[in-house]
CSV table of C-alpha atoms and ligand atoms in Angstrom, one decimal:
chain,number,residue,atom,x,y,z
K,1,MET,CA,28.4,-10.5,-11.7
K,2,LYS,CA,28.8,-12.7,-15.0
K,3,ALA,CA,29.2,-11.5,-17.8
K,4,ARG,CA,26.4,-12.8,-20.3
K,5,LYS,CA,26.6,-13.1,-24.2
K,6,SER,CA,25.2,-11.8,-26.7
K,7,TRP,CA,21.4,-11.9,-26.8
K,8,ALA,CA,21.0,-10.3,-29.9
K,9,GLU,CA,16.8,-11.0,-31.5
K,10,PRO,CA,16.6,-13.9,-34.4
K,11,PHE,CA,14.8,-11.0,-36.6
K,12,LYS,CA,14.5,-8.0,-38.0
K,13,ILE,CA,11.4,-4.8,-38.0
K,14,LYS,CA,10.2,-4.5,-40.9
K,15,MET,CA,7.3,-2.5,-40.0
K,16,VAL,CA,7.1,0.4,-37.0
K,17,GLU,CA,4.5,1.8,-35.1
K,18,LEU,CA,5.1,4.9,-34.3
K,19,ILE,CA,4.9,6.6,-30.2
K,20,LYS,CA,4.2,9.4,-28.8
K,21,MET,CA,7.0,11.9,-26.0
K,22,THR,CA,5.1,13.5,-23.1
K,23,THR,CA,6.1,16.4,-21.0
K,24,PRO,CA,6.2,15.9,-17.6
K,25,LYS,CA,3.4,18.3,-17.5
K,26,HIS,CA,1.1,16.0,-19.7
K,27,ARG,CA,1.3,13.2,-17.6
K,28,LEU,CA,1.5,14.7,-13.6
K,29,LYS,CA,-2.4,15.7,-15.8
K,30,ALA,CA,-2.7,12.1,-17.1
K,31,ILE,CA,-1.6,10.7,-14.4
K,32,LYS,CA,-4.6,12.8,-12.3
K,33,GLU,CA,-7.2,11.8,-14.2
K,34,ALA,CA,-6.7,7.9,-14.3
K,35,GLY,CA,-6.8,8.1,-11.0
K,36,TYR,CA,-3.4,7.4,-10.2
K,37,ASN,CA,-4.4,3.4,-11.7
K,38,THR,CA,-1.7,3.4,-14.7
K,39,PHE,CA,-3.8,1.1,-15.9
K,40,LEU,CA,-6.9,4.0,-16.4
K,41,LEU,CA,-4.3,5.9,-18.4
K,42,LYS,CA,-5.0,6.2,-21.9
K,43,SER,CA,-2.2,4.7,-24.2
K,44,GLU,CA,-1.5,7.2,-26.1
K,45,ASP,CA,-0.4,9.2,-23.0
K,46,VAL,CA,2.5,5.9,-23.0
K,47,TYR,CA,5.9,6.2,-24.1
K,48,ILE,CA,7.3,2.3,-22.9
K,49,ASP,CA,4.1,0.0,-22.2
K,50,LEU,CA,5.7,-2.0,-19.7
K,51,LEU,CA,2.1,-2.3,-18.5
K,52,THR,CA,2.6,-6.2,-19.4
K,53,ASP,CA,3.0,-8.6,-21.4
K,54,SER,CA,-0.4,-10.2,-22.2
K,55,GLY,CA,-1.6,-9.2,-26.1
K,56,THR,CA,1.6,-6.9,-26.7
K,57,SER,CA,3.3,-8.9,-28.5
K,58,ALA,CA,4.6,-8.4,-32.3
K,59,MET,CA,3.3,-11.1,-34.5
K,60,SER,CA,5.5,-12.4,-36.6
K,61,ASP,CA,5.3,-12.5,-41.1
K,62,ARG,CA,3.9,-15.9,-41.4
K,63,GLN,CA,2.1,-15.4,-38.1
K,64,TRP,CA,1.0,-11.6,-40.4
K,65,ALA,CA,0.0,-14.3,-43.4
K,66,GLY,CA,-1.9,-17.2,-41.2
K,67,MET,CA,-4.7,-14.3,-40.3
K,68,MET,CA,-5.4,-14.2,-44.2
K,69,LEU,CA,-6.2,-17.4,-44.3
K,70,GLY,CA,-9.0,-17.1,-41.8
K,71,ASP,CA,-11.8,-19.6,-42.4
K,72,GLU,CA,-14.2,-17.7,-41.0
K,73,ALA,CA,-17.2,-20.4,-41.1
K,74,TYR,CA,-18.9,-21.0,-38.0
K,75,ALA,CA,-18.6,-24.7,-37.6
K,76,GLY,CA,-15.3,-26.7,-38.4
K,77,SER,CA,-12.7,-23.9,-39.3
K,78,ARG,CA,-9.8,-25.3,-40.6
K,79,ASN,CA,-7.9,-22.9,-38.7
K,80,PHE,CA,-8.8,-24.7,-35.6
K,81,TYR,CA,-7.6,-28.2,-36.7
K,82,ASN,CA,-4.8,-26.1,-37.5
K,83,LEU,CA,-4.9,-25.0,-33.9
K,84,GLU,CA,-6.3,-28.7,-32.6
K,85,LYS,CA,-2.4,-29.9,-33.8
K,86,SER,CA,-0.3,-27.0,-32.6
K,87,VAL,CA,-1.8,-28.1,-29.4
K,88,GLN,CA,-1.0,-31.9,-30.1
K,89,ASP,CA,2.0,-32.3,-31.1
K,90,ILE,CA,3.7,-28.8,-29.2
K,91,TYR,CA,1.9,-29.8,-26.1
K,92,GLY,CA,0.9,-32.8,-25.9
K,93,TYR,CA,-2.3,-32.5,-24.3
K,94,LYS,CA,-5.7,-34.6,-26.4
K,95,TYR,CA,-8.5,-33.0,-26.1
K,96,LEU,CA,-8.8,-28.7,-27.2
K,97,VAL,CA,-11.2,-26.4,-26.3
K,98,PRO,CA,-10.6,-22.8,-28.0
K,99,THR,CA,-11.8,-19.7,-25.3
K,100,HIS,CA,-11.4,-16.1,-26.0
K,101,GLN,CA,-8.3,-15.6,-23.2
K,102,GLY,CA,-7.0,-18.0,-20.3
K,103,ARG,CA,-9.6,-16.9,-17.6
K,104,GLY,CA,-12.5,-18.0,-20.1
K,105,ALA,CA,-10.8,-21.6,-19.4
K,106,GLU,CA,-10.1,-20.7,-16.5
K,107,HIS,CA,-13.6,-19.8,-16.2
K,108,ILE,CA,-14.7,-23.2,-17.7
K,109,ILE,CA,-12.6,-25.4,-16.1
K,110,SER,CA,-13.7,-23.9,-12.3
K,111,GLN,CA,-17.3,-24.6,-13.1
K,112,ILE,CA,-16.9,-28.2,-14.5
K,113,LEU,CA,-14.2,-29.7,-11.1
K,114,ILE,CA,-15.5,-27.3,-8.3
K,115,LYS,CA,-18.0,-28.2,-6.1
K,116,LYS,CA,-19.0,-25.5,-2.7
K,117,GLY,CA,-16.2,-25.9,0.4
K,118,ASP,CA,-13.9,-27.2,-2.4
K,119,ILE,CA,-9.8,-26.7,-1.0
K,120,LEU,CA,-7.4,-25.7,-4.3
K,121,PRO,CA,-4.1,-25.5,-3.7
K,122,GLY,CA,-1.5,-23.7,-5.8
K,123,ASN,CA,2.3,-22.6,-6.1
K,124,MET,CA,0.7,-19.1,-5.4
K,125,TYR,CA,-2.7,-17.4,-7.3
K,126,PHE,CA,-3.0,-15.3,-9.9
K,127,THR,CA,-5.6,-12.9,-9.6
K,128,THR,CA,-8.9,-14.0,-12.6
K,129,THR,CA,-7.5,-17.6,-11.3
K,130,ARG,CA,-8.1,-17.3,-7.7
K,131,LEU,CA,-11.9,-15.5,-8.7
K,132,HIS,CA,-12.9,-17.8,-10.3
K,133,GLN,CA,-12.4,-20.7,-8.3
K,134,GLU,CA,-13.5,-18.3,-5.9
K,135,LEU,CA,-16.7,-17.7,-7.9
K,136,ALA,CA,-17.3,-21.7,-8.1
K,137,GLY,CA,-17.2,-22.1,-4.6
K,138,GLY,CA,-13.5,-22.8,-3.8
K,139,THR,CA,-10.8,-21.9,-1.4
K,140,PHE,CA,-7.7,-20.7,-2.4
K,141,VAL,CA,-4.8,-22.8,-0.4
K,142,ASP,CA,-0.7,-21.2,-1.5
K,143,VAL,CA,1.4,-24.0,-1.5
K,144,ILE,CA,4.4,-22.6,-2.7
K,145,VAL,CA,8.0,-22.6,-1.3
K,146,ASP,CA,8.3,-20.1,1.1
K,147,GLU,CA,11.4,-18.7,-0.6
K,148,ALA,CA,9.0,-17.7,-3.8
K,149,HIS,CA,7.8,-15.2,-0.8
K,150,ASP,CA,11.4,-14.3,-0.4
K,151,PRO,CA,12.9,-11.2,-3.4
K,152,LYS,CA,16.2,-11.2,-2.1
K,153,SER,CA,16.1,-15.4,-2.0
K,154,GLU,CA,18.7,-16.7,-5.1
K,155,PHE,CA,16.4,-20.1,-4.9
K,156,PRO,CA,16.3,-20.4,-9.3
K,157,PHE,CA,12.5,-22.1,-8.6
K,158,LYS,CA,10.8,-20.3,-6.6
K,159,GLY,CA,8.0,-21.1,-8.3
K,160,ASN,CA,8.1,-24.5,-6.5
K,161,ILE,CA,5.1,-26.5,-5.3
K,162,ASP,CA,6.0,-27.4,-1.1
K,163,LEU,CA,5.3,-30.9,-1.2
K,164,GLN,CA,4.9,-30.4,3.0
K,165,LYS,CA,2.5,-27.7,3.0
K,166,LEU,CA,0.4,-30.2,0.2
K,167,GLU,CA,0.0,-32.9,2.0
K,168,ASP,CA,-0.6,-31.0,4.6
K,169,VAL,CA,-3.4,-29.8,3.1
K,170,ILE,CA,-4.8,-32.9,1.4
K,171,LYS,CA,-5.0,-34.5,4.9
K,172,LYS,CA,-6.7,-31.6,6.4
K,173,HIS,CA,-9.6,-31.5,4.0
K,174,GLY,CA,-10.0,-35.3,2.3
K,175,ALA,CA,-8.6,-35.1,-1.0
K,176,GLU,CA,-11.9,-36.0,-2.6
K,177,LYS,CA,-12.5,-32.2,-1.2
K,178,ILE,CA,-9.8,-31.2,-4.1
K,179,PRO,CA,-11.1,-31.1,-7.2
K,180,TYR,CA,-7.0,-30.6,-8.0
K,181,VAL,CA,-4.0,-29.0,-7.4
K,182,CYS,CA,-3.2,-25.5,-9.8
K,183,MET,CA,0.7,-25.6,-10.9
K,184,ALA,CA,1.6,-22.5,-12.5
K,185,THR,CA,4.7,-22.5,-14.9
K,186,THR,CA,6.1,-20.0,-14.5
K,187,VAL,CA,5.0,-17.8,-11.4
K,188,ASN,CA,3.6,-13.9,-12.4
K,189,MET,CA,3.0,-13.2,-8.5
K,190,ALA,CA,6.6,-14.6,-7.4
K,191,GLY,CA,8.0,-12.6,-10.7
K,192,GLY,CA,8.0,-15.1,-13.2
K,193,GLN,CA,9.6,-17.4,-11.3
K,194,PRO,CA,9.8,-21.3,-12.6
K,195,ILE,CA,9.2,-24.4,-10.9
K,196,SER,CA,11.8,-27.6,-11.6
K,197,MET,CA,11.2,-30.7,-13.8
K,198,GLU,CA,12.0,-32.7,-10.5
K,199,ASN,CA,9.2,-30.8,-8.4
K,200,LEU,CA,7.0,-31.8,-10.6
K,201,LYS,CA,7.6,-34.8,-11.4
K,202,ALA,CA,7.2,-34.6,-7.1
K,203,LEU,CA,4.1,-33.3,-7.4
K,204,ARG,CA,2.7,-36.3,-9.4
K,205,LYS,CA,3.7,-38.4,-7.6
K,206,LEU,CA,2.5,-37.5,-5.1
K,207,THR,CA,-1.0,-36.6,-6.4
K,208,ASN,CA,-1.6,-40.1,-7.5
K,209,LYS,CA,-1.5,-41.3,-4.0
K,210,TYR,CA,-3.8,-39.0,-3.4
K,211,ASN,CA,-5.7,-39.5,-7.3
K,212,ILE,CA,-5.7,-35.7,-7.6
K,213,ARG,CA,-6.2,-34.3,-10.5
K,214,ILE,CA,-2.6,-31.4,-11.7
K,215,ILE,CA,-4.1,-28.4,-13.7
K,216,HIS,CA,-1.3,-27.1,-15.5
K,217,ASP,CA,-2.1,-22.4,-16.3
K,218,MET,CA,0.4,-23.1,-18.5
K,219,THR,CA,1.1,-19.1,-19.6
K,220,ARG,CA,4.0,-19.2,-19.5
K,221,VAL,CA,5.1,-22.6,-20.3
K,222,ALA,CA,8.3,-21.7,-22.9
K,223,GLU,CA,9.9,-19.4,-20.4
K,224,ASN,CA,9.8,-21.9,-17.2
K,225,ALA,CA,11.2,-24.8,-19.8
K,226,TYR,CA,14.1,-22.4,-20.6
K,227,PHE,CA,15.0,-22.0,-17.0
K,228,ILE,CA,15.1,-25.0,-16.9
K,229,LYS,CA,17.1,-25.5,-19.7
K,230,GLU,CA,19.9,-23.3,-17.8
K,231,ARG,CA,19.7,-24.2,-14.4
K,232,GLU,CA,18.3,-27.6,-13.7
K,233,LYS,CA,21.0,-30.4,-13.5
K,234,GLY,CA,20.6,-32.4,-16.6
K,235,TYR,CA,18.4,-30.8,-18.8
K,236,ALA,CA,21.0,-28.5,-20.8
K,237,ASN,CA,21.0,-30.5,-24.1
K,238,ARG,CA,17.0,-30.4,-24.7
K,239,SER,CA,15.2,-29.2,-26.9
K,240,ILE,CA,12.7,-26.1,-25.6
K,241,ALA,CA,10.0,-28.4,-27.1
K,242,SER,CA,10.9,-31.5,-25.4
K,243,LEU,CA,11.3,-30.0,-22.5
K,244,VAL,CA,7.7,-28.5,-22.7
K,245,LYS,CA,6.2,-31.4,-24.1
K,246,GLU,CA,7.6,-33.2,-20.9
K,247,ILE,CA,5.8,-30.4,-18.2
K,248,CYS,CA,2.8,-30.4,-19.8
K,249,SER,CA,2.7,-34.6,-19.2
K,250,TYR,CA,2.6,-35.2,-15.9
K,251,THR,CA,-0.1,-32.4,-15.8
K,252,ASP,CA,-4.7,-33.6,-16.3
K,253,GLY,CA,-5.7,-30.8,-18.5
K,254,ALA,CA,-4.0,-27.2,-18.6
K,255,THR,CA,-5.9,-23.3,-18.9
K,256,MET,CA,-3.7,-21.0,-21.6
K,257,SER,CA,-3.2,-17.0,-21.9
K,258,ALA,CA,-2.2,-18.0,-25.3
K,259,LYS,CA,-1.7,-14.3,-25.7
K,260,LYS,CA,1.7,-14.5,-23.6
K,261,ASP,CA,4.0,-18.0,-24.6
K,262,ALA,CA,1.9,-18.2,-27.6
K,263,LEU,CA,2.3,-15.0,-29.3
K,264,VAL,CA,-0.9,-13.6,-30.2
K,265,ASN,CA,-2.6,-10.7,-29.2
K,266,ILE,CA,-5.8,-12.5,-28.1
K,267,GLY,CA,-6.7,-16.1,-27.5
K,268,GLY,CA,-6.3,-18.9,-25.1
K,269,PHE,CA,-7.3,-23.0,-25.2
K,270,LEU,CA,-8.8,-25.0,-21.8
K,271,ALA,CA,-7.0,-28.3,-23.4
K,272,LEU,CA,-7.1,-32.6,-21.6
K,273,ASN,CA,-7.1,-35.6,-21.5
K,274,GLU,CA,-9.6,-37.3,-20.3
K,275,TRP,CA,-13.1,-37.4,-22.6
K,276,ASP,CA,-15.6,-36.8,-19.9
K,277,LEU,CA,-14.6,-33.6,-19.0
K,278,PHE,CA,-13.3,-32.7,-22.4
K,279,GLU,CA,-17.5,-33.3,-23.2
K,280,GLU,CA,-19.0,-31.2,-20.8
K,281,ALA,CA,-16.5,-28.4,-20.8
K,282,ARG,CA,-17.2,-28.4,-24.7
K,283,ASN,CA,-20.9,-28.1,-24.3
K,284,MET,CA,-20.3,-25.1,-21.3
K,285,VAL,CA,-18.3,-22.9,-23.8
K,286,VAL,CA,-21.5,-22.9,-25.9
K,287,ILE,CA,-22.6,-21.2,-23.8
K,288,TYR,CA,-20.7,-18.4,-22.7
K,289,GLU,CA,-17.7,-18.0,-25.1
K,290,GLY,CA,-19.1,-19.5,-28.9
K,291,LEU,CA,-19.2,-22.7,-30.6
K,292,HIS,CA,-16.6,-25.3,-29.7
K,293,THR,CA,-15.0,-25.0,-32.8
K,294,TYR,CA,-14.7,-21.1,-32.5
K,295,GLY,CA,-14.7,-20.2,-29.1
K,296,GLY,CA,-15.2,-16.5,-29.4
K,297,LEU,CA,-12.0,-16.2,-31.4
K,298,ALA,CA,-12.1,-15.4,-35.4
K,299,GLY,CA,-10.6,-17.2,-37.4
K,300,ARG,CA,-7.7,-16.1,-38.1
K,301,ASP,CA,-7.2,-15.2,-34.6
K,302,MET,CA,-7.2,-19.4,-34.0
K,303,GLU,CA,-3.9,-19.8,-37.0
K,304,ALA,CA,-1.8,-16.5,-35.7
K,305,MET,CA,-1.8,-19.0,-32.4
K,306,ALA,CA,-1.5,-22.0,-34.0
K,307,ILE,CA,1.5,-21.0,-35.5
K,308,GLY,CA,3.1,-18.9,-33.1
K,309,ILE,CA,2.8,-21.6,-30.9
K,310,ARG,CA,5.1,-23.2,-32.3
K,311,GLU,CA,6.9,-20.3,-32.4
K,312,SER,CA,7.3,-20.3,-28.6
K,313,VAL,CA,9.1,-22.9,-28.4
K,314,ASP,CA,11.6,-22.0,-30.6
K,315,TYR,CA,15.0,-21.9,-28.6
K,316,ASP,CA,16.3,-19.0,-30.4
K,317,HIS,CA,13.8,-17.0,-29.2
K,318,MET,CA,13.0,-18.0,-25.9
K,319,HIS,CA,16.8,-17.1,-25.6
K,320,ALA,CA,16.8,-13.4,-27.1
K,321,ARG,CA,13.0,-12.8,-24.8
K,322,ILE,CA,14.5,-13.9,-21.6
K,323,GLY,CA,18.3,-12.0,-22.7
K,324,GLN,CA,16.8,-8.9,-22.6
K,325,VAL,CA,14.8,-8.9,-19.6
K,326,LEU,CA,17.7,-10.4,-18.3
K,327,TYR,CA,19.3,-7.1,-19.2
K,328,LEU,CA,17.2,-4.4,-18.1
K,329,GLY,CA,17.1,-6.4,-14.4
K,330,ASP,CA,21.5,-6.5,-14.6
K,331,LYS,CA,21.6,-3.0,-14.9
K,332,LEU,CA,18.8,-2.0,-12.4
K,333,VAL,CA,20.9,-4.4,-9.9
K,334,GLU,CA,24.2,-2.0,-11.2
K,335,ALA,CA,22.3,1.0,-9.9
K,336,GLY,CA,21.6,-0.6,-6.9
K,337,VAL,CA,17.5,-0.7,-6.9
K,338,PRO,CA,15.7,-2.7,-5.1
K,339,ILE,CA,13.9,-5.6,-7.4
K,340,VAL,CA,13.0,-9.3,-6.6
K,341,HIS,CA,15.6,-11.9,-7.5
K,342,PRO,CA,16.5,-14.3,-9.2
K,343,ILE,CA,14.9,-12.2,-12.4
K,344,GLY,CA,12.2,-13.2,-13.9
K,345,SER,CA,11.1,-14.7,-17.0
K,346,HIS,CA,8.3,-12.0,-18.5
K,347,GLY,CA,9.5,-8.7,-16.7
K,348,VAL,CA,11.9,-7.1,-13.8
K,349,PHE,CA,9.8,-6.6,-10.0
K,350,LEU,CA,10.7,-3.9,-8.1
K,351,ASP,CA,10.3,-4.5,-4.1
K,352,ALA,CA,8.4,-1.5,-3.8
K,353,SER,CA,7.8,-1.6,0.1
K,354,ALA,CA,12.0,-2.3,0.2
K,355,ILE,CA,12.5,1.3,-2.7
K,356,LEU,CA,9.6,3.3,-0.3
K,357,SER,CA,10.0,2.4,2.8
K,358,HIS,CA,8.9,4.4,5.0
K,359,ILE,CA,5.1,4.0,2.6
K,360,LYS,CA,2.9,1.4,4.7
K,361,GLN,CA,1.7,-1.0,2.6
K,362,ASP,CA,-1.9,0.6,3.2
K,363,ASN,CA,-0.9,4.2,1.3
K,364,TYR,CA,-0.1,1.2,-1.5
K,365,PRO,CA,3.6,1.9,-1.8
K,366,ALA,CA,3.2,-0.2,-5.3
K,367,GLN,CA,1.0,2.2,-7.4
K,368,THR,CA,2.4,4.8,-6.1
K,369,LEU,CA,6.2,3.8,-7.0
K,370,ALA,CA,3.8,2.7,-10.7
K,371,ALA,CA,2.4,6.0,-10.4
K,372,GLU,CA,5.8,7.5,-10.1
K,373,LEU,CA,7.7,6.5,-12.8
K,374,TYR,CA,4.3,6.9,-14.6
K,375,ILE,CA,5.7,10.5,-14.2
K,376,ASN,CA,9.1,10.2,-14.5
K,377,SER,CA,9.4,9.1,-17.7
K,378,GLY,CA,5.8,8.0,-19.5
K,379,VAL,CA,6.8,4.4,-18.3
K,380,ARG,CA,4.1,2.5,-17.8
K,381,SER,CA,3.8,-0.6,-15.0
K,382,MET,CA,1.7,-1.9,-13.0
K,383,GLU,CA,1.0,-3.1,-9.8
K,384,ARG,CA,1.2,-6.8,-8.1
K,385,GLY,CA,0.4,-6.0,-4.1
K,386,ILE,CA,-1.7,-5.3,-1.6
K,387,VAL,CA,-4.0,-4.0,-3.9
K,388,SER,CA,-3.2,-6.4,-6.8
K,389,ALA,CA,-4.4,-8.6,-3.5
K,390,GLY,CA,-8.4,-7.7,-2.8
K,391,ARG,CA,-10.6,-8.4,0.1
K,392,ASP,CA,-10.4,-12.0,1.9
K,393,LYS,CA,-13.9,-13.2,0.5
K,394,LYS,CA,-14.8,-14.3,4.0
K,395,THR,CA,-14.1,-11.5,6.2
K,396,GLY,CA,-13.4,-8.3,3.9
K,397,LYS,CA,-11.2,-8.0,5.4
K,398,ASN,CA,-7.7,-6.6,3.0
K,399,TYR,CA,-4.6,-9.3,2.1
K,400,TYR,CA,-1.8,-8.4,3.4
K,401,PRO,CA,1.1,-10.1,0.5
K,402,LYS,CA,4.4,-9.8,2.0
K,403,LEU,CA,5.0,-9.2,-2.1
K,404,GLU,CA,4.3,-5.4,-2.5
K,405,LEU,CA,5.6,-5.2,-5.7
K,406,VAL,CA,6.0,-2.9,-9.0
K,407,ARG,CA,6.0,-5.4,-12.1
K,408,LEU,CA,7.7,-3.9,-15.6
K,409,THR,CA,6.7,-6.4,-18.1
K,410,ILE,CA,8.3,-7.0,-21.9
K,411,PRO,CA,6.1,-7.3,-24.4
K,412,ARG,CA,7.5,-10.1,-26.5
K,413,ARG,CA,9.6,-8.8,-30.1
K,414,VAL,CA,7.9,-5.1,-29.4
K,415,TYR,CA,11.6,-2.7,-27.9
K,416,THR,CA,14.8,-2.7,-27.8
K,417,GLN,CA,17.7,-2.7,-26.1
K,418,ALA,CA,17.8,1.3,-26.6
K,419,HIS,CA,14.4,1.8,-24.7
K,420,MET,CA,15.6,-1.0,-22.0
K,421,ASP,CA,17.5,1.9,-20.9
K,422,VAL,CA,15.6,4.8,-21.1
K,423,VAL,CA,13.6,2.5,-18.4
K,424,ALA,CA,16.4,1.8,-16.4
K,425,GLU,CA,17.4,5.7,-16.1
K,426,SER,CA,14.0,6.6,-15.7
K,427,VAL,CA,13.8,3.7,-12.3
K,428,THR,CA,17.3,4.7,-10.9
K,429,ASP,CA,15.8,8.6,-11.3
K,430,VAL,CA,12.5,7.4,-9.3
K,431,TYR,CA,14.8,5.5,-6.6
K,432,GLU,CA,17.5,8.5,-6.4
K,433,ASN,CA,14.8,11.2,-5.9
K,434,ARG,CA,12.6,7.9,-3.5
K,435,LYS,CA,12.3,10.0,0.1
K,436,LYS,CA,10.6,12.3,-1.7
K,437,ILE,CA,7.7,10.3,-2.7
K,438,LYS,CA,4.2,10.2,-0.1
K,439,GLY,CA,1.7,7.8,0.1
K,440,LEU,CA,-1.9,7.8,-1.4
K,441,LYS,CA,-5.2,7.0,-0.4
K,442,MET,CA,-7.4,4.9,-1.9
K,443,VAL,CA,-10.8,6.7,-2.6
K,444,TYR,CA,-12.8,4.1,-5.4
K,445,GLU,CA,-12.9,0.6,-5.4
K,446,PRO,CA,-14.7,-1.7,-7.8
K,447,LYS,CA,-16.0,-5.1,-6.1
K,448,TYR,CA,-13.7,-7.2,-8.0
K,449,LEU,CA,-10.5,-7.1,-9.0
K,450,ARG,CA,-10.0,-3.9,-8.1
K,451,PHE,CA,-6.5,-3.2,-8.7
K,452,PHE,CA,-7.9,-2.8,-12.9
K,453,GLN,CA,-10.5,0.1,-11.6
K,454,ALA,CA,-9.6,1.5,-8.4
K,455,ARG,CA,-8.6,4.9,-8.1
K,456,PHE,CA,-6.8,6.8,-5.9
K,457,GLU,CA,-5.7,10.9,-4.5
K,458,PRO,CA,-2.3,11.8,-3.1
T,1,LIG,N1,-3.0,-17.3,-15.0
T,1,LIG,C1,-1.8,-16.5,-15.3
T,1,LIG,C2,-1.1,-16.6,-14.8
T,1,LIG,C3,-1.5,-15.1,-16.5
T,1,LIG,O1,-0.5,-14.6,-15.7
T,1,LIG,C4,-2.6,-14.3,-16.2
T,1,LIG,C5,-2.3,-13.3,-17.2
T,1,LIG,C6,-4.1,-15.1,-16.5
T,1,LIG,C7,-4.1,-16.7,-16.6
T,1,LIG,C8,-5.6,-14.9,-17.1
T,1,LIG,O2,-5.3,-15.2,-18.3
T,1,LIG,O3,-6.1,-12.7,-19.2
T,1,LIG,O4,-5.7,-13.9,-21.0
T,1,LIG,O5,-7.8,-13.8,-19.4
T,1,LIG,N2,-2.6,-12.4,-16.9
T,1,LIG,C9,-2.2,-10.4,-18.0
T,1,LIG,C10,-0.9,-10.2,-16.9
T,1,LIG,C11,-3.3,-10.5,-17.6
T,1,LIG,O6,-0.6,-8.9,-17.0
T,1,LIG,O7,-0.2,-10.7,-15.8
T,1,LIG,P1,-5.9,-14.0,-19.6
């Protein structure tokens, strides 16, 4: 393996949050009570929390200082204008509609652009995004490259769109049935995999030919930019900021969960370049989120976001952030644990179908592995497999995704290298004892986004 230079954090720690160590007996009881679903654990019972990188980042002293400058006026808060300026300066989108988080923006854009019977091609689905498309009457179609479905493939841009697949979809259904292509940077469900600039440019060309919009799920766009700089020929000398802006420039609008890249605990937005769409979105946000200058957020939240957006495109920050993820991934590779390759931007994804190959997909290998890992050490992870994939809305049958994964998601600026060592040891321990592990059965299934609240038994 190629030795990497140090990725040490470009910050020092000013305040600490104490965490609790627990006993195996306590954890066994806790996971039983949680129906073997890590989403239903109390955070107090968790030692190292790698459930998600969403809203779990540590804010900087500057962001906290910004919180004190919250202008909590109902209308026209100064923090809204600061946020609008950050979005325009860093991302280049013209118009901003703040929302309480990413799915608020997904809801609004889906309701505005999707008609019943429409087709939404995208580079793999995301759970909330696809559900909002379906609730608006659309059908999602996956047009990601085949490599994305193969955990072993080392292809560096598994977030790429297969343009032939996309053109086939356009020809089959007709461009008028496709309100937009949903393009995510990076692709969460594929393992935090990036799309290349070359692919994005070609996508723009193809969609221009058919007059189809690109709506950008820009949740982890700065992480995607980092991978372009590292991996794509011709971009090594570019700044993260300039790459982020270029990515956005090839798209027509964006939904953002600022709880990831933008380093805040809550917040998101819809960004648009077309005045007519913006007007409609600005009108709709009033119904579902709040007035168009706060969108469900406090002024102080918008200020923290305005500052976080600027911090997110700093090279040293991103180098350390992704460096930490790679550090954990490399340790697991060394220990022989099957993971998704290449290691993604926001977490390490364990290949549960390879690790628990003796458990059928109907007995939820990834759900089982996440529960076992918690019992082993108090490390909390997340299922990203058949439970997350849900059911086909027409037939009611389970989707059987090719990827059956457990995600060890790394919050930004929160844990240390020593924490990563503990995680690697625990995963390795579970892996070495994998043959003893038995699967689960689902005993309660909610109607929407079942992975959040489903309950299981051994
Ligand atoms: N798009 C992507 C790619 C996401 O990862 C998420 C959230 C959203 C949209 C929705 O944003 O949570 O602010 O409403 N992902 C979180 C996760 C929940 O853990 O991966 P939200």
